[in-house]
Amino acid sequence: MKAKAVGTFITALALSISASIASANTALPERLIPNPVGVSEEFAKFVESKQPAKSVSSPQTTEEWIALQTQFDAAMSEVTRLGMKKHGVTFEKKSIGGVDTFLVMPKNVSPEFEGVRFVHIHGGAFVFGGGEAGLGEAAWIANGLGVEVISIDYRQPPLHPYPAALEDTVAVWKELIKTQSPNATALFGSSAGGNLTLTTTLKLQQQGLPTPGVLFAGTPATDLKYTSDTWHTLQGLDPLGAREGVIDGTFALYSNGADLAHPLLSPVYAEIKDFPPTIFISGTRDLLLSDTVRMHRVLRTANIETDLHIYDGQSHGDYVRGLNYDFPESDDALREIRMFFDKHLN
Amino acid sequence: MKAKAVGTFITALALSISASIASANTALPERLIPNPVGVSEEFAKFVESKQPAKSVSSPQTTEEWIALQTQFDAAMSEVTRLGMKKHGVTFEKKSIGGVDTFLVMPKNVSPEFEGVRFVHIHGGAFVFGGGEAGLGEAAWIANGLGVEVISIDYRQPPLHPYPAALEDTVAVWKELIKTQSPNATALFGSSAGGNLTLTTTLKLQQQGLPTPGVLFAGTPATDLKYTSDTWHTLQGLDPLGAREGVIDGTFALYSNGADLAHPLLSPVYAEIKDFPPTIFISGTRDLLLSDTVRMHRVLRTANIETDLHIYDGQSHGDYVRGLNYDFPESDDALREIRMFFDKHLN
């Protein structure tokens, strides 16, 4: 037993109130972190199968961003197509309120969800995931819950920065609630899609429009400013990479000079009132864990009904990988989402 | 923008399904982690005021453990006494069912909690926190909720290993419910106290005894085996220190050769049925974050009513520091606990 270990232990538990040395940083030594073991065998295998990073040259111009978008979305579309095929999920293009969307259809619709379509806003750091590339999560929910899903193919940077995406999601919502009850409709998305799920709802409130009956915000980006702790603490443990570089780049492209602390960009700064019940999901290796739990607290402080579920060892959005991989944590997440939706939807 | 950052980002989002290189470890380089900033000013100041670790010599014998216990508990008692004085909380010794306890009394009892006493099981890695040293959390709840609290001064290692602590908590419970309704009684504790809150309830179920109306398990140690991910990922970010060393030592002292996977030692391995509603609290820098969220999932999988609250930047048990320090996150935690108790207690 090392003397230092005892020392830190004692210090922590003794809640020392004596004078101390202020420090603004913690120095961490080089380390080797074992893969998570308190998880299912299937998820452990999935973690082991994750690919090491490949070097990709960095976009510097609009054209280069578009080239990267194209390349990335093509790869992602391929994966999504395989996942949909595996579960017999189909889709068709559909224009709603002048906006491109996809109607995503499960093999079987649950009796309770007949006649209603949920609304999905895809992720991809605001820049990626357009077209079929963004359908993975919609298909995961459509198949897992047995419900038809409208997935919004909103306009994206570099050509269409903020607030184009929100204009599109609001336009689809306004059109959709002409034919189905907003209280019976769930709105959901992960990562940037989680951000847009929350900010779309804020924008609907601003415009005095009916809001969804329930939200699922998966590992949402809720503070585009670089203030959340897990961007730092978990760097290197989440294949998402680092905040510096392409992620900062996408946030800059999307915000296009607008104040990152604006609530429609960073909902963690919103004044919340009468918000829909919201379920959050994240993991202990998710770079956006802090963004997730901070938004959870913002809603809780306003006495909004929420659920928070954190999976051990999961990185950013791992639960959605259940479309392509079989692991019980993904089914468990679907079960929680379904229970939360059942509880709060009319 | 670095090429590698783009690469990892793309890899993560593309959900690659191609053949890949299995890896059982992640190598992290030396790093400097800034203090959390997405927190209250008061909590940020508290984080800066945390003392650096002091070297303490390591116990090797029973006598050395007792010496460390004595030294540690004396320091902790001093802090606890100051916190109680600050809030006008008083206490007296009380033997219940042959077990030493303290009756902890707030300055003012809330009308709703008149005539009922909640039950507290203190933390301290099963070895520390005996006597007045363990009253901090009891006083925090007593003052914050306006309720009288029975804090159990259970027998501890090295002289009294498992299952002495559980025998004591069960004995107190059996005696207490002769005079007050179990459904009106909350049982709570953090760290090892969170473990004993959960395992006491399991033991009550085994014995066919009535269980508490509601539980608060703060950052509970739920898997004494070394399997939870955040023991590794957050090492160095939580003043609790490292798993290796004194913490492993205390778990060994407590379990005394019993199987660490036994549900009464590691409740994450319990088969849960009809468990009381349970509220969990942890933080993104809490070494026991994984232990907390894993137990949350175990209860959720059994459809138990739960609440999970994670505070950004908080290390192990930081919320309890609200007894001595003023920061809004601690008041917020009290508010959540009170709301959860109000909802579930008769």
XYZ file of C-alpha atoms in Angstrom:
692
model
C 0.000 0.000 0.000
C 1.417 3.341 -1.001
C 1.633 6.137 1.528
C 0.329 8.615 -1.017
C -2.835 6.622 -1.641
C -3.619 6.731 2.044
C -2.913 10.435 2.064
C -5.309 11.300 -0.741
C -7.943 9.069 0.777
C -7.718 10.713 4.144
C -7.713 14.161 2.621
C -10.883 13.460 0.702
C -12.815 11.929 3.543
C -11.718 14.371 6.191
C -13.352 17.267 4.287
C -10.474 19.402 5.348
C -11.314 23.008 6.060
C -7.810 24.191 6.739
C -5.987 26.718 4.579
C -4.946 25.263 1.276
C -3.144 25.879 -1.975
C -5.370 27.022 -4.829
C -4.811 25.113 -8.043
C -6.530 25.589 -11.374
C -5.265 22.420 -13.004
C -4.784 18.775 -12.286
C -1.722 17.122 -13.799
C -2.351 13.558 -14.895
C 0.501 11.215 -15.727
C 0.659 8.937 -18.758
C -1.700 6.009 -18.216
C -3.021 2.745 -19.641
C -6.794 2.393 -19.178
C -8.221 -1.125 -19.446
C -11.403 -1.642 -21.437
C -14.574 -1.586 -19.321
C -15.467 -4.938 -17.744
C -18.622 -4.096 -15.767
C -20.597 -4.326 -19.015
C -22.208 -7.093 -21.067
C -19.914 -9.494 -22.929
C -21.413 -8.294 -26.181
C -20.730 -4.658 -25.424
C -17.197 -5.490 -24.274
C -16.617 -7.143 -27.663
C -18.025 -4.124 -29.432
C -15.623 -1.861 -27.540
C -12.716 -4.088 -28.566
C -13.875 -3.932 -32.187
C -13.754 -0.165 -32.352
C -11.391 0.988 -35.058
C -8.321 3.017 -34.253
C -8.394 6.508 -35.702
C -7.451 7.041 -39.329
C -5.764 10.208 -40.464
C -7.984 12.362 -42.647
C -6.806 15.683 -44.033
C -8.440 18.697 -42.472
C -10.977 20.869 -44.325
C -9.871 24.469 -44.764
C -12.350 25.757 -47.323
C -16.058 25.392 -48.040
C -15.201 23.017 -50.849
C -13.067 20.883 -48.574
C -15.823 20.743 -45.969
C -18.296 19.629 -48.627
C -15.868 16.996 -49.845
C -15.484 15.662 -46.286
C -19.254 15.768 -45.781
C -19.750 13.745 -48.943
C -17.118 11.204 -48.028
C -18.346 10.838 -44.462
C -22.037 10.682 -45.284
C -21.392 8.030 -47.946
C -19.620 5.821 -45.371
C -22.327 6.401 -42.797
C -25.108 5.713 -45.297
C -23.563 2.339 -46.011
C -23.554 1.384 -42.331
C -27.101 2.669 -41.863
C -28.351 0.740 -44.868
C -26.907 -2.505 -43.461
C -28.546 -1.846 -40.100
C -31.917 -1.138 -41.668
C -31.682 -4.229 -43.851
C -30.875 -6.351 -40.800
C -34.125 -5.306 -39.124
C -36.350 -4.952 -42.188
C -36.700 -1.202 -41.747
C -37.649 0.679 -44.938
C -37.852 4.345 -45.810
C -39.100 6.761 -48.423
C -38.462 10.425 -49.175
C -41.193 12.829 -48.246
C -41.402 16.621 -48.410
C -43.190 18.136 -45.397
C -43.751 21.892 -45.107
C -41.282 22.383 -47.951
C -38.540 20.507 -46.072
C -36.888 17.227 -47.101
C -37.671 14.381 -44.742
C -37.649 10.603 -44.712
C -40.518 8.446 -43.539
C -38.832 5.534 -41.758
C -41.006 2.433 -41.370
C -40.513 -0.582 -39.108
C -41.403 -4.102 -40.199
C -44.209 -4.086 -37.629
C -46.009 -1.147 -36.060
C -47.024 -1.590 -32.388
C -50.784 -1.259 -31.892
C -50.267 1.628 -29.468
C -48.327 3.627 -32.051
C -50.644 3.104 -35.008
C -51.596 6.372 -36.674
C -48.832 8.420 -35.082
C -45.381 9.311 -36.389
C -42.537 10.348 -34.130
C -40.070 12.999 -35.246
C -36.324 12.464 -35.459
C -33.547 15.036 -35.807
C -30.274 13.387 -36.761
C -26.852 14.042 -35.277
C -23.470 14.562 -36.924
C -22.033 17.705 -35.341
C -24.532 19.878 -37.270
C -22.490 19.331 -40.465
C -22.606 15.595 -41.136
C -25.372 12.986 -41.274
C -27.409 14.522 -44.089
C -29.507 12.370 -46.425
C -29.665 8.658 -45.692
C -26.578 8.944 -43.486
C -28.757 10.340 -40.710
C -31.335 7.560 -40.611
C -29.573 5.174 -38.210
C -31.123 6.446 -35.019
C -34.535 6.881 -36.659
C -34.362 3.242 -37.756
C -33.198 2.133 -34.301
C -36.220 3.755 -32.665
C -38.640 2.763 -35.448
C -37.612 -0.874 -35.122
C -37.174 -0.910 -31.356
C -40.481 0.740 -30.518
C -42.497 -0.292 -33.549
C -43.344 3.197 -34.715
C -43.139 5.181 -37.928
C -40.639 8.012 -37.753
C -40.270 11.223 -39.729
C -36.555 11.973 -39.893
C -35.848 15.572 -40.878
C -33.108 16.096 -43.466
C -32.544 19.667 -42.332
C -30.268 22.101 -44.153
C -26.689 22.103 -42.895
C -23.447 24.080 -43.011
C -21.240 25.050 -44.663
C -23.909 26.335 -47.079
C -26.750 26.696 -44.542
C -25.615 27.631 -41.020
C -27.777 28.411 -37.966
C -30.701 29.081 -37.863
C -31.509 27.138 -41.075
C -31.741 23.794 -39.246
C -34.212 25.178 -36.691
C -36.285 26.832 -39.406
C -36.601 23.440 -41.065
C -37.448 21.466 -37.935
C -40.074 24.027 -36.911
C -41.571 24.025 -40.426
C -41.919 20.228 -40.367
C -43.408 20.305 -36.868
C -45.991 22.954 -37.786
C -47.118 20.914 -40.769
C -47.159 17.600 -38.923
C -49.331 18.745 -36.027
C -52.057 19.645 -38.486
C -52.780 15.922 -38.740
C -51.645 14.467 -35.396
C -51.733 15.557 -31.788
C -48.507 17.201 -30.530
C -49.179 15.596 -27.142
C -49.043 12.177 -28.801
C -45.811 12.958 -30.622
C -42.267 12.311 -29.416
C -39.375 14.392 -30.717
C -35.915 12.884 -30.426
C -32.307 12.923 -31.509
C -28.754 12.414 -30.277
C -25.615 14.562 -30.194
C -26.280 17.576 -32.463
C -29.712 15.993 -32.920
C -30.146 16.162 -29.141
C -29.227 19.830 -29.277
C -31.770 20.428 -32.062
C -34.422 18.422 -30.178
C -34.051 20.801 -27.239
C -33.598 24.017 -29.238
C -36.475 23.219 -31.600
C -38.689 22.890 -28.531
C -37.423 26.230 -27.192
C -38.117 27.854 -30.552
C -41.634 26.384 -30.658
C -42.237 27.868 -27.211
C -40.938 31.262 -28.390
C -43.392 31.157 -31.279
C -46.268 30.118 -29.052
C -46.642 26.784 -30.859
C -47.597 23.472 -29.229
C -44.600 21.446 -28.104
C -44.033 17.677 -28.304
C -45.547 15.395 -25.682
C -42.155 13.993 -24.792
C -38.488 14.365 -25.754
C -35.559 11.983 -25.950
C -32.279 13.898 -25.951
C -29.447 11.397 -26.350
C -26.025 12.659 -25.288
C -27.008 16.143 -26.456
C -24.550 18.920 -27.241
C -25.986 21.537 -24.898
C -23.104 23.976 -24.445
C -21.237 24.804 -27.630
C -18.866 26.886 -25.528
C -15.946 24.825 -24.316
C -17.040 24.650 -20.663
C -18.166 21.092 -19.982
C -15.800 19.087 -17.826
C -15.834 15.761 -19.671
C -14.454 17.326 -22.873
C -11.259 17.395 -20.814
C -11.516 14.535 -18.370
C -12.559 11.857 -20.863
C -10.459 12.958 -23.810
C -8.775 9.938 -25.328
C -11.404 7.539 -23.971
C -14.121 8.382 -26.508
C -13.506 7.680 -30.212
C -15.228 11.001 -30.894
C -11.748 12.462 -30.463
C -10.974 15.880 -29.066
C -12.913 19.090 -28.861
C -10.096 20.977 -30.576
C -10.046 20.502 -34.325
C -12.980 19.332 -36.363
C -15.582 19.588 -33.587
C -14.740 23.197 -32.847
C -14.717 23.644 -36.609
C -18.240 22.288 -37.041
C -19.565 24.399 -34.157
C -18.004 27.486 -35.763
C -19.488 26.597 -39.155
C -22.914 26.050 -37.624
C -23.044 29.117 -35.354
C -21.565 31.291 -38.120
C -20.565 34.113 -35.769
C -23.630 34.020 -33.524
C -23.052 34.046 -29.755
C -22.412 30.452 -28.651
C -24.144 31.245 -25.350
C -27.430 31.944 -27.135
C -30.011 29.452 -25.805
C -30.950 28.358 -29.326
C -27.330 27.314 -29.819
C -26.543 26.218 -26.248
C -29.787 25.252 -24.498
C -28.001 24.881 -21.176
C -28.317 28.685 -20.970
C -32.076 28.719 -21.598
C -34.618 29.851 -19.051
C -36.806 26.803 -18.869
C -40.537 26.916 -18.242
C -43.176 24.268 -18.947
C -40.854 22.065 -20.915
C -41.897 18.576 -22.139
C -40.771 15.577 -20.069
C -37.301 14.617 -21.309
C -35.275 11.427 -21.140
C -31.480 11.693 -21.368
C -28.968 8.933 -22.119
C -25.182 9.059 -21.875
C -22.209 6.948 -20.777
C -19.248 7.158 -18.440
C -16.848 7.481 -21.455
C -18.991 9.988 -23.338
C -17.276 13.296 -24.101
C -20.746 14.844 -23.862
C -21.549 13.342 -20.445
C -21.163 16.774 -18.844
C -23.296 18.435 -21.523
C -25.932 15.795 -20.806
C -25.973 15.992 -17.018
C -25.805 19.789 -17.020
C -28.906 19.997 -19.214
C -30.577 17.434 -16.985
C -29.949 19.707 -14.027
C -31.275 22.761 -15.889
C -34.556 20.950 -16.502
C -34.695 19.538 -12.974
C -34.177 22.965 -11.458
C -37.281 24.045 -13.373
C -39.120 20.990 -11.963
C -39.465 19.345 -15.365
C -40.043 15.583 -15.370
C -36.886 13.871 -16.545
C -35.076 10.582 -16.599
C -31.300 10.208 -16.739
C -29.634 6.954 -17.726
C -25.877 6.511 -17.795
C -24.255 3.355 -19.147
C -20.922 2.249 -17.774
C -18.100 2.324 -20.303
C -20.198 3.770 -23.138
C -18.788 6.492 -25.353
C -20.695 9.076 -27.356
C -23.888 7.575 -28.767
C -22.845 3.938 -28.338
C -26.424 2.907 -27.520
C -27.490 3.681 -31.123
C -24.958 1.127 -32.385
C -27.597 -1.422 -31.402
C -28.949 -1.017 -34.931
C -25.871 -2.815 -36.291
C -24.543 -4.673 -33.255
C -26.372 -6.808 -30.719
C -25.730 -5.802 -27.151
C -28.237 -5.786 -24.291
C -27.410 -2.222 -23.222
C -28.908 -0.952 -26.461
C -32.111 -2.953 -25.932
C -32.202 -1.683 -22.371
C -31.990 1.903 -23.608
C -34.887 1.238 -25.986
C -36.866 -0.210 -23.095
C -36.276 2.933 -21.009
C -37.227 5.195 -23.909
C -40.383 3.208 -24.558
C -41.390 3.270 -20.876
C -40.761 7.008 -20.651
C -42.720 7.667 -23.846
C -45.595 5.430 -22.687
C -45.730 7.282 -19.396
C -45.834 10.762 -20.863
C -47.569 10.524 -24.232
C -51.295 10.864 -24.534
C -7.133 21.596 -37.187
C -5.225 18.364 -36.777
C -5.708 15.564 -39.235
C -5.909 13.038 -36.437
C -8.818 14.820 -34.775
C -10.798 14.574 -37.984
C -9.870 10.926 -38.263
C -11.129 9.955 -34.817
C -14.253 11.998 -35.291
C -15.102 10.333 -38.553
C -14.350 6.920 -37.153
C -16.710 7.460 -34.261
C -19.589 8.790 -36.275
C -19.274 6.389 -39.172
C -19.983 3.428 -36.844
C -17.471 1.496 -38.825
C -18.266 -2.164 -39.241
C -15.143 -3.129 -41.074
C -12.563 -5.495 -39.686
C -10.557 -3.933 -36.948
C -7.745 -4.376 -34.483
C -8.808 -5.620 -31.072
C -7.335 -3.673 -28.216
C -7.781 -4.242 -24.505
C -6.270 -0.972 -23.350
C -6.301 2.699 -24.148
C -3.023 4.574 -23.736
C -3.489 8.097 -22.440
C -0.681 10.630 -22.595
C 0.348 12.962 -19.778
C -2.239 15.721 -19.465
C -3.217 18.904 -17.641
C -6.942 18.987 -16.787
C -8.418 22.416 -16.004
C -10.781 22.752 -13.053
C -14.461 22.460 -13.964
C -16.042 25.727 -15.115
C -19.617 24.687 -15.906
C -20.398 24.804 -12.184
C -21.395 27.465 -9.676
C -18.795 30.046 -8.664
C -19.030 28.781 -5.123
C -18.387 25.180 -6.101
C -15.505 26.244 -8.365
C -13.939 27.986 -5.359
C -14.470 24.881 -3.234
C -12.702 22.765 -5.867
C -9.771 25.183 -5.854
C -9.629 25.020 -2.059
C -9.230 21.263 -1.969
C -6.043 20.292 -0.246
C -3.306 18.468 -2.080
C -2.663 14.976 -0.767
C -0.519 14.540 2.307
C 1.638 11.522 2.788
C 0.430 9.241 5.548
C 2.238 6.041 6.437
C 0.427 2.881 5.478
C -1.186 0.553 8.045
C 0.229 -2.962 8.028
C -1.155 -4.386 11.262
C -4.393 -4.253 13.206
C -2.788 -1.797 15.595
C -1.711 0.448 12.745
C -5.183 0.385 11.241
C -6.678 1.354 14.582
C -4.160 4.159 14.934
C -5.097 5.479 11.485
C -8.799 5.115 12.296
C -8.326 7.125 15.456
C -6.339 9.822 13.726
C -8.725 10.077 10.803
C -11.913 9.983 12.846
C -10.570 12.697 15.171
C -9.929 14.985 12.182
C -13.305 14.215 10.663
C -15.110 14.733 13.969
C -13.629 18.207 14.174
C -14.949 19.116 10.706
C -18.350 17.606 11.458
C -18.627 19.481 14.746
C -17.953 22.797 12.968
C -20.594 22.008 10.354
C -23.180 21.085 12.963
C -22.416 24.207 14.978
C -22.818 26.348 11.862
C -26.371 25.069 11.369
C -27.419 24.607 15.002
C -27.644 20.831 14.660
C -27.337 18.925 17.951
C -26.998 15.255 18.800
C -27.133 12.785 21.642
C -26.038 9.171 22.072
C -28.767 6.581 22.086
C -28.655 2.784 22.265
C -31.239 1.136 20.017
C -31.638 -2.644 19.878
C -28.316 -2.942 21.698
C -26.497 -0.917 19.037
C -24.818 2.471 19.492
C -26.541 5.241 17.572
C -26.769 9.008 17.592
C -29.994 10.958 17.505
C -29.204 13.963 15.286
C -31.581 16.901 15.704
C -32.057 19.930 13.446
C -32.752 23.389 14.828
C -36.254 23.173 13.357
C -38.289 20.104 12.453
C -40.497 20.446 9.339
C -44.172 19.874 10.161
C -44.326 17.011 7.639
C -41.496 15.165 9.397
C -42.714 15.546 12.976
C -42.823 12.236 14.812
C -40.632 10.353 12.338
C -36.915 9.697 12.391
C -34.931 8.851 9.279
C -32.078 6.367 9.477
C -28.512 7.147 8.421
C -25.624 4.773 7.771
C -22.343 6.649 7.573
C -19.586 6.220 5.016
C -15.820 5.934 5.411
C -14.810 2.877 3.389
C -16.363 0.564 6.024
C -13.408 1.267 8.353
C -13.540 4.992 9.067
C -16.255 7.419 10.170
C -17.104 5.769 13.507
C -18.421 7.801 16.430
C -19.072 11.489 15.859
C -16.894 11.384 12.723
C -19.782 9.825 10.824
C -22.418 12.432 11.648
C -21.720 14.900 8.826
C -24.182 13.503 6.316
C -26.802 12.857 9.003
C -26.504 16.503 10.035
C -26.642 17.661 6.402
C -29.932 15.830 5.858
C -31.329 16.686 9.298
C -30.702 20.375 8.713
C -31.571 20.403 5.017
C -34.851 18.531 5.327
C -35.790 19.461 8.888
C -35.961 15.927 10.214
C -34.559 13.999 13.146
C -32.083 11.334 12.099
C -30.873 8.174 13.786
C -27.267 7.666 12.669
C -26.047 4.136 13.297
C -22.572 3.825 14.809
C -22.187 0.279 13.491
C -19.266 -1.980 14.403
C -16.341 -1.757 12.018
C -13.121 -3.501 11.010
C -10.426 -4.313 11.789
C -12.047 -5.732 14.961
C -15.540 -6.318 13.523
C -15.608 -7.222 9.828
C -18.613 -8.169 7.664
C -21.356 -9.030 8.549
C -21.160 -7.108 11.867
C -22.204 -3.813 10.271
C -25.294 -5.378 8.684
C -26.225 -7.136 11.914
C -26.180 -3.760 13.630
C -28.158 -1.876 10.986
C -30.803 -4.606 10.887
C -31.031 -4.669 14.691
C -31.617 -0.915 14.816
C -34.199 -1.112 12.032
C -36.132 -3.929 13.748
C -36.317 -1.935 16.940
C -37.195 1.358 15.262
C -40.137 0.034 13.267
C -41.807 -1.008 16.496
C -42.633 2.658 17.011
C -42.785 4.155 13.517
C -44.031 3.033 10.130
C -41.334 1.578 7.833
C -43.200 3.112 4.885
C -42.735 6.551 6.452
C -39.028 5.993 7.060
C -36.162 6.864 4.744
C -32.862 4.987 4.952
C -29.796 6.711 3.543
C -26.052 6.939 3.332
C -23.168 7.662 0.968
C -20.106 5.730 -0.190
C -19.765 2.706 2.129
C -22.936 4.071 3.724
C -24.610 3.821 0.323
C -23.472 0.222 0.091
C -24.874 -0.523 3.559
C -28.124 1.281 2.720
C -28.614 -1.094 -0.209
C -27.307 -4.241 1.476
C -29.263 -3.622 4.681
C -32.394 -3.469 2.550
C -31.451 -6.723 0.821
C -30.865 -8.349 4.196
C -34.219 -7.121 5.500
C -35.854 -8.689 2.451
C -34.005 -11.958 3.082
C -35.348 -11.981 6.618
C -38.884 -11.154 5.518
C -38.838 -7.839 7.395
C -40.499 -4.626 6.216
C -38.196 -2.414 4.161
C -37.839 1.382 4.218
C -40.293 3.536 2.297
C -37.502 5.155 0.326
C -33.702 5.028 -0.012
C -31.042 7.600 -0.791
C -27.832 5.895 -1.914
C -25.214 8.600 -2.477
C -22.282 7.556 -4.658
C -22.584 4.018 -3.268
C -19.808 1.422 -3.383
C -21.785 -1.320 -5.129
C -19.078 -3.553 -6.568
C -16.195 -4.237 -4.205
C -14.545 -6.167 -7.010
C -12.344 -3.937 -9.118
C -14.615 -3.872 -12.175
C -16.128 -0.403 -12.398
C -14.757 1.733 -15.201
C -14.398 5.065 -13.418
C -11.928 3.626 -10.893
C -9.609 3.742 -13.899
C -10.859 6.559 -16.094
C -11.184 9.195 -13.361
C -8.135 8.256 -11.313
C -6.242 11.389 -10.400
C -9.325 13.601 -10.774
C -10.974 12.610 -7.486
C -9.178 13.387 -4.196
C -10.350 9.974 -3.010
C -7.154 8.744 -4.626
C -6.676 5.363 -6.228
C -8.338 2.020 -5.799
C -5.011 0.347 -5.154
C -3.721 0.865 -1.644
C -5.853 1.858 1.282
C -9.219 1.412 -0.446
C -8.448 -2.141 -1.483
C -7.122 -2.550 2.052
C -10.366 -1.437 3.658
C -12.449 -3.653 1.363
C -10.249 -6.600 2.311
C -10.546 -5.783 6.006
C -14.325 -5.491 5.736
C -15.006 -8.582 3.618
C -12.542 -10.627 5.677
C -12.216 -13.393 3.091
C -15.864 -13.531 2.014
C -16.583 -13.554 -1.733
C -16.589 -9.939 -2.934
C -19.286 -10.868 -5.464
C -21.734 -11.763 -2.682
C -24.752 -9.456 -3.035
C -24.518 -8.403 0.618
C -21.017 -7.119 -0.137
C -21.551 -6.015 -3.740
C -25.245 -5.285 -4.279
C -24.714 -4.819 -8.013
C -24.837 -8.632 -8.148
C -28.150 -8.913 -6.286
C -31.324 -10.231 -7.848
C -33.644 -7.344 -7.225
C -37.349 -7.692 -6.559
C -39.765 -5.225 -4.969
C -37.051 -2.846 -3.876
C -37.861 0.559 -2.328
C -37.689 3.617 -4.609
C -34.072 4.810 -4.596
C -32.436 8.124 -5.404
C -28.768 8.111 -6.475
C -26.336 11.037 -6.597
C -22.858 11.162 -8.106
C -20.576 13.456 -10.113
C -18.562 13.406 -13.326
C -15.297 13.274 -11.304
C -16.501 10.662 -8.838
C -14.422 7.478 -8.742
C -17.659 5.706 -7.803
C -19.651 7.107 -10.732
C -19.605 3.690 -12.411
C -20.593 1.918 -9.188
C -23.485 4.371 -8.939
C -24.796 4.125 -12.492
C -24.374 0.350 -12.594
C -26.533 -0.041 -9.482
C -29.027 2.389 -10.977
C -29.277 0.124 -14.003
C -29.705 -2.984 -11.844
C -32.703 -1.386 -10.127
C -34.107 -0.025 -13.391
C -33.904 -3.422 -15.028
C -36.119 -4.691 -12.200
C -38.509 -1.770 -12.864
C -37.806 -0.112 -9.523
C -38.588 3.604 -9.279
C -35.341 5.529 -9.223
C -33.836 8.928 -9.745
C -30.264 9.544 -10.868
C -28.578 12.917 -10.471
C -25.047 13.602 -11.683
C -23.286 16.880 -10.918
C -20.687 18.180 -13.332
C -17.187 18.337 -11.898
C -18.108 16.780 -8.548
C -15.856 14.182 -6.958
C -16.806 11.505 -4.458
C -19.406 12.798 -2.039
C -18.826 16.485 -2.752
C -22.526 17.272 -2.282
C -22.265 16.465 1.451
C -19.635 19.200 1.821
C -22.604 21.568 1.834
C -22.654 21.092 5.607
C -19.433 23.100 5.865
C -19.321 25.029 2.579
C -22.032 27.011 0.842
C -22.574 26.011 -2.764
C -25.880 25.796 -4.605
C -25.233 22.285 -5.939
C -25.462 20.946 -2.385
C -28.772 22.733 -1.786
C -29.982 21.422 -5.120
C -29.125 17.868 -4.087
C -31.083 18.367 -0.851
C -34.011 19.640 -2.887
C -33.960 16.530 -5.085
C -33.724 14.239 -2.062
C -36.607 16.018 -0.360
C -38.791 15.859 -3.483
C -38.032 12.175 -3.961
C -38.747 11.413 -0.303
C -41.969 13.444 -0.385
C -43.110 11.562 -3.462
C -42.485 8.096 -2.094
C -42.988 8.246 1.662
C -46.365 7.696 3.210
